Amino acid sequence: MKTIEIPKDMTLTNGCHKSPEDGMCVMEAAAWLAGEPFSDAPKCVSVLELRRLSIRLNDAMWPSDAERTAALLPYLPRLMRATATEEQRSRIRFKLADIAVREIAVSALRGRGRTEDADRLAALPEIVDRETAQAAAYAAAAADADAAYAYADADAAAAAAADAAAYAAADAADAAARGATLKKWTDRLLGAALEICEEGRAEA
């Protein structure tokens, strides 16, 4: 793929839009940059899990469009170049669930003073398959944590991960803290998913 040049004045906004003039979410921006028909399902972002996760994170309750843009726009070139095998896609789904339960929900519960619940989730084995995902789902439900219940498909994995990030940001003291929390978990989730997609590329 040719070098992707992102306009300095590009701004990401919440939701879906009818045209670039109406606004753009992160996936609509990808379609526009690639010269594709304007939509939030661009072919240039071929890994469905990345597409769904990016949309969910885009539509989180960011304090401002500027913070949404600053957090997500730098990932667009990597999102547009990413490819994944079915095995990698499965690993991405389990990784998103793992981060949602054993990192994001744990952090949120500790912030709410629920140390015992946080410790139980932190002690769970890494989510790497359906069995460990199901065990984590039961534990998250018991802790009443808005975390990963789903692991089988792209929509469910993305929803669980993004919802967990929103759960962690909900108790932020102010808008700045909420934005910082969302940025932290956006970097963690997208970074981990893209790392799986990019494995071995440097050696290839």
Short mmCIF file of C-alpha atoms in Angstrom, two decimals:
data_model
loop_
_atom_site.label_atom_id
_atom_site.label_comp_id
_atom_site.label_asym_id
_atom_site.label_seq_id
_atom_site.Cartn_x
_atom_site.Cartn_y
_atom_site.Cartn_z
CA MET A 1 0.00 0.00 0.00
CA LYS A 2 1.23 3.49 -0.82
CA THR A 3 2.12 5.96 1.91
CA ILE A 4 -0.99 7.15 3.71
CA GLU A 5 -1.04 10.90 4.18
CA ILE A 6 -3.53 12.10 6.76
CA PRO A 7 -4.67 15.73 6.47
CA LYS A 8 -3.65 17.76 9.48
CA ASP A 9 -7.14 19.16 9.88
CA MET A 10 -8.93 15.79 9.82
CA THR A 11 -11.29 15.41 12.79
CA LEU A 12 -13.09 12.27 13.92
CA THR A 13 -16.62 12.50 15.26
CA ASN A 14 -19.10 10.19 16.93
CA GLY A 15 -21.46 7.93 14.98
CA CYS A 16 -21.96 7.26 11.29
CA HIS A 17 -22.33 9.98 8.68
CA LYS A 18 -23.88 10.50 5.27
CA SER A 19 -20.84 12.20 3.73
CA PRO A 20 -17.38 13.52 4.65
CA GLU A 21 -18.89 16.98 4.89
CA ASP A 22 -21.26 15.63 7.56
CA GLY A 23 -18.33 14.24 9.58
CA MET A 24 -16.26 11.06 9.76
CA CYS A 25 -15.70 8.27 12.22
CA VAL A 26 -12.36 6.48 12.14
CA MET A 27 -13.51 3.83 9.66
CA GLU A 28 -15.23 6.35 7.40
CA ALA A 29 -11.95 8.28 7.43
CA ALA A 30 -10.14 5.11 6.31
CA ALA A 31 -12.56 4.67 3.41
CA TRP A 32 -12.15 8.31 2.40
CA LEU A 33 -8.34 8.13 2.54
CA ALA A 34 -8.34 4.96 0.44
CA GLY A 35 -10.63 6.47 -2.18
CA GLU A 36 -13.36 3.94 -1.44
CA PRO A 37 -17.11 4.60 -1.31
CA PHE A 38 -17.85 6.46 1.91
CA SER A 39 -18.89 3.96 4.61
CA ASP A 40 -17.85 2.58 7.99
CA ALA A 41 -16.99 -0.81 6.46
CA PRO A 42 -13.95 -0.01 4.31
CA LYS A 43 -12.28 -2.82 2.40
CA CYS A 44 -8.92 -1.24 3.18
CA VAL A 45 -9.35 -2.32 6.81
CA SER A 46 -9.63 -6.01 6.08
CA VAL A 47 -9.43 -7.40 9.63
CA LEU A 48 -13.00 -7.37 10.89
CA GLU A 49 -11.99 -7.39 14.56
CA LEU A 50 -9.94 -4.20 14.05
CA ARG A 51 -12.77 -2.54 12.19
CA ARG A 52 -15.35 -3.33 14.86
CA LEU A 53 -13.06 -2.40 17.74
CA SER A 54 -12.11 0.90 16.11
CA ILE A 55 -15.76 1.85 15.62
CA ARG A 56 -16.62 1.00 19.21
CA LEU A 57 -13.70 3.03 20.53
CA ASN A 58 -14.54 5.91 18.19
CA ASP A 59 -18.07 6.04 19.61
CA ALA A 60 -17.00 5.98 23.25
CA MET A 61 -17.82 9.00 25.41
CA TRP A 62 -14.72 11.04 24.61
CA PRO A 63 -14.68 14.47 26.28
CA SER A 64 -14.08 16.10 22.90
CA ASP A 65 -13.64 15.31 19.22
CA ALA A 66 -10.09 16.58 19.52
CA GLU A 67 -9.24 13.88 22.07
CA ARG A 68 -11.02 11.21 20.02
CA THR A 69 -9.03 12.26 16.97
CA ALA A 70 -5.71 12.42 18.80
CA ALA A 71 -6.21 8.93 20.20
CA LEU A 72 -7.42 7.12 17.08
CA LEU A 73 -6.15 8.91 13.99
CA PRO A 74 -2.48 7.88 14.42
CA TYR A 75 -3.54 4.22 14.17
CA LEU A 76 -5.17 4.61 10.74
CA PRO A 77 -2.09 3.72 8.62
CA ARG A 78 -1.51 0.52 10.61
CA LEU A 79 -5.19 -0.37 10.54
CA MET A 80 -5.27 0.06 6.78
CA ARG A 81 -2.19 -2.10 6.25
CA ALA A 82 -3.11 -4.87 8.69
CA THR A 83 -3.84 -8.40 7.53
CA ALA A 84 -4.63 -11.49 9.59
CA THR A 85 -5.11 -15.20 9.14
CA GLU A 86 -8.11 -16.93 10.70
CA GLU A 87 -5.80 -18.15 13.48
CA GLN A 88 -4.64 -14.60 14.17
CA ARG A 89 -8.20 -13.31 14.14
CA SER A 90 -9.14 -15.89 16.76
CA ARG A 91 -6.18 -14.86 18.88
CA ILE A 92 -7.21 -11.20 18.59
CA ARG A 93 -10.69 -12.01 19.90
CA PHE A 94 -9.32 -13.88 22.90
CA LYS A 95 -6.72 -11.16 23.54
CA LEU A 96 -9.40 -8.46 23.57
CA ALA A 97 -11.44 -10.51 26.02
CA ASP A 98 -8.37 -11.08 28.18
CA ILE A 99 -7.49 -7.39 28.35
CA ALA A 100 -11.11 -6.49 29.08
CA VAL A 101 -11.41 -8.87 32.02
CA ARG A 102 -7.93 -9.21 33.52
CA GLU A 103 -6.71 -5.66 32.96
CA ILE A 104 -9.46 -3.11 32.34
CA ALA A 105 -12.13 -4.52 34.65
CA VAL A 106 -9.51 -5.16 37.33
CA SER A 107 -8.33 -1.56 37.13
CA ALA A 108 -11.90 -0.26 37.28
CA LEU A 109 -12.83 -2.43 40.25
CA ARG A 110 -9.74 -1.38 42.18
CA GLY A 111 -10.64 2.24 41.48
CA ARG A 112 -14.05 1.60 43.03
CA GLY A 113 -12.53 0.04 46.12
CA ARG A 114 -13.66 -3.47 45.24
CA THR A 115 -10.31 -5.08 45.91
CA GLU A 116 -11.53 -8.64 46.45
CA ASP A 117 -13.47 -8.70 43.17
CA ALA A 118 -10.49 -7.20 41.36
CA ASP A 119 -8.15 -9.79 42.86
CA ARG A 120 -10.40 -12.64 41.71
CA LEU A 121 -10.40 -11.41 38.13
CA ALA A 122 -6.67 -10.71 38.16
CA ALA A 123 -6.02 -14.28 39.32
CA LEU A 124 -7.85 -15.83 36.37
CA PRO A 125 -5.77 -17.70 33.79
CA GLU A 126 -5.06 -15.89 30.55
CA ILE A 127 -7.96 -16.09 28.11
CA VAL A 128 -6.67 -18.13 25.18
CA ASP A 129 -9.57 -20.40 24.24
CA ARG A 130 -13.29 -20.96 24.74
CA GLU A 131 -12.84 -22.70 28.08
CA THR A 132 -10.82 -19.90 29.67
CA ALA A 133 -13.12 -17.31 28.07
CA GLN A 134 -16.20 -18.93 29.55
CA ALA A 135 -14.61 -19.09 32.99
CA ALA A 136 -13.75 -15.40 32.74
CA ALA A 137 -17.28 -14.57 31.64
CA TYR A 138 -18.73 -16.22 34.74
CA ALA A 139 -16.22 -14.46 36.98
CA ALA A 140 -16.88 -11.06 35.41
CA ALA A 141 -20.64 -11.57 35.80
CA ALA A 142 -20.19 -12.55 39.45
CA ALA A 143 -18.17 -9.38 40.00
CA ASP A 144 -20.86 -7.34 38.23
CA ALA A 145 -18.11 -5.97 35.99
CA ASP A 146 -18.97 -4.63 32.56
CA ALA A 147 -16.30 -6.72 30.88
CA ALA A 148 -15.89 -9.47 28.30
CA TYR A 149 -18.73 -11.93 28.14
CA ALA A 150 -18.22 -12.82 24.50
CA TYR A 151 -15.38 -14.32 22.60
CA ALA A 152 -16.74 -16.09 19.54
CA ASP A 153 -17.17 -13.33 16.98
CA ALA A 154 -15.72 -9.97 16.02
CA ASP A 155 -18.68 -7.84 17.07
CA ALA A 156 -18.91 -9.44 20.49
CA ALA A 157 -15.19 -9.23 21.21
CA ALA A 158 -15.00 -5.60 20.13
CA ALA A 159 -18.10 -4.68 22.11
CA ALA A 160 -16.82 -6.34 25.26
CA ALA A 161 -13.43 -4.67 25.06
CA ALA A 162 -14.76 -1.20 24.30
CA ASP A 163 -17.49 -1.49 26.93
CA ALA A 164 -14.88 -2.42 29.49
CA ALA A 165 -12.87 0.67 28.58
CA ALA A 166 -15.98 2.82 28.99
CA TYR A 167 -16.66 1.11 32.34
CA ALA A 168 -13.17 2.01 33.50
CA ALA A 169 -13.59 5.63 32.41
CA ALA A 170 -17.01 6.08 33.98
CA ASP A 171 -15.68 6.98 37.42
CA ALA A 172 -13.12 9.50 36.19
CA ALA A 173 -13.05 12.60 38.34
CA ASP A 174 -13.37 14.96 35.39
CA ALA A 175 -13.34 15.11 31.60
CA ALA A 176 -9.55 15.19 31.43
CA ALA A 177 -9.27 12.03 33.51
CA ARG A 178 -11.95 10.31 31.43
CA GLY A 179 -10.12 11.17 28.24
CA ALA A 180 -6.83 9.93 29.64
CA THR A 181 -8.41 6.63 30.71
CA LEU A 182 -10.01 6.06 27.32
CA LYS A 183 -6.71 6.92 25.60
CA LYS A 184 -4.83 4.47 27.81
CA TRP A 185 -7.13 1.57 27.02
CA THR A 186 -7.46 2.51 23.35
CA ASP A 187 -3.69 2.22 23.05
CA ARG A 188 -3.65 -1.07 24.93
CA LEU A 189 -6.46 -2.69 22.90
CA LEU A 190 -5.51 -1.50 19.43
CA GLY A 191 -1.81 -1.98 20.12
CA ALA A 192 -2.28 -5.59 21.21
CA ALA A 193 -4.55 -6.45 18.27
CA LEU A 194 -2.24 -4.85 15.72
CA GLU A 195 0.78 -6.57 17.24
CA ILE A 196 -0.82 -9.93 16.50
CA CYS A 197 -1.54 -8.88 12.91
CA GLU A 198 2.02 -7.67 12.39
CA GLU A 199 3.81 -10.73 13.80
CA GLY A 200 6.54 -11.92 11.49
CA ARG A 201 6.10 -9.07 9.03
CA ALA A 202 9.52 -7.60 9.73
CA GLU A 203 11.18 -10.93 8.97
CA ALA A 204 9.13 -11.55 5.84
#
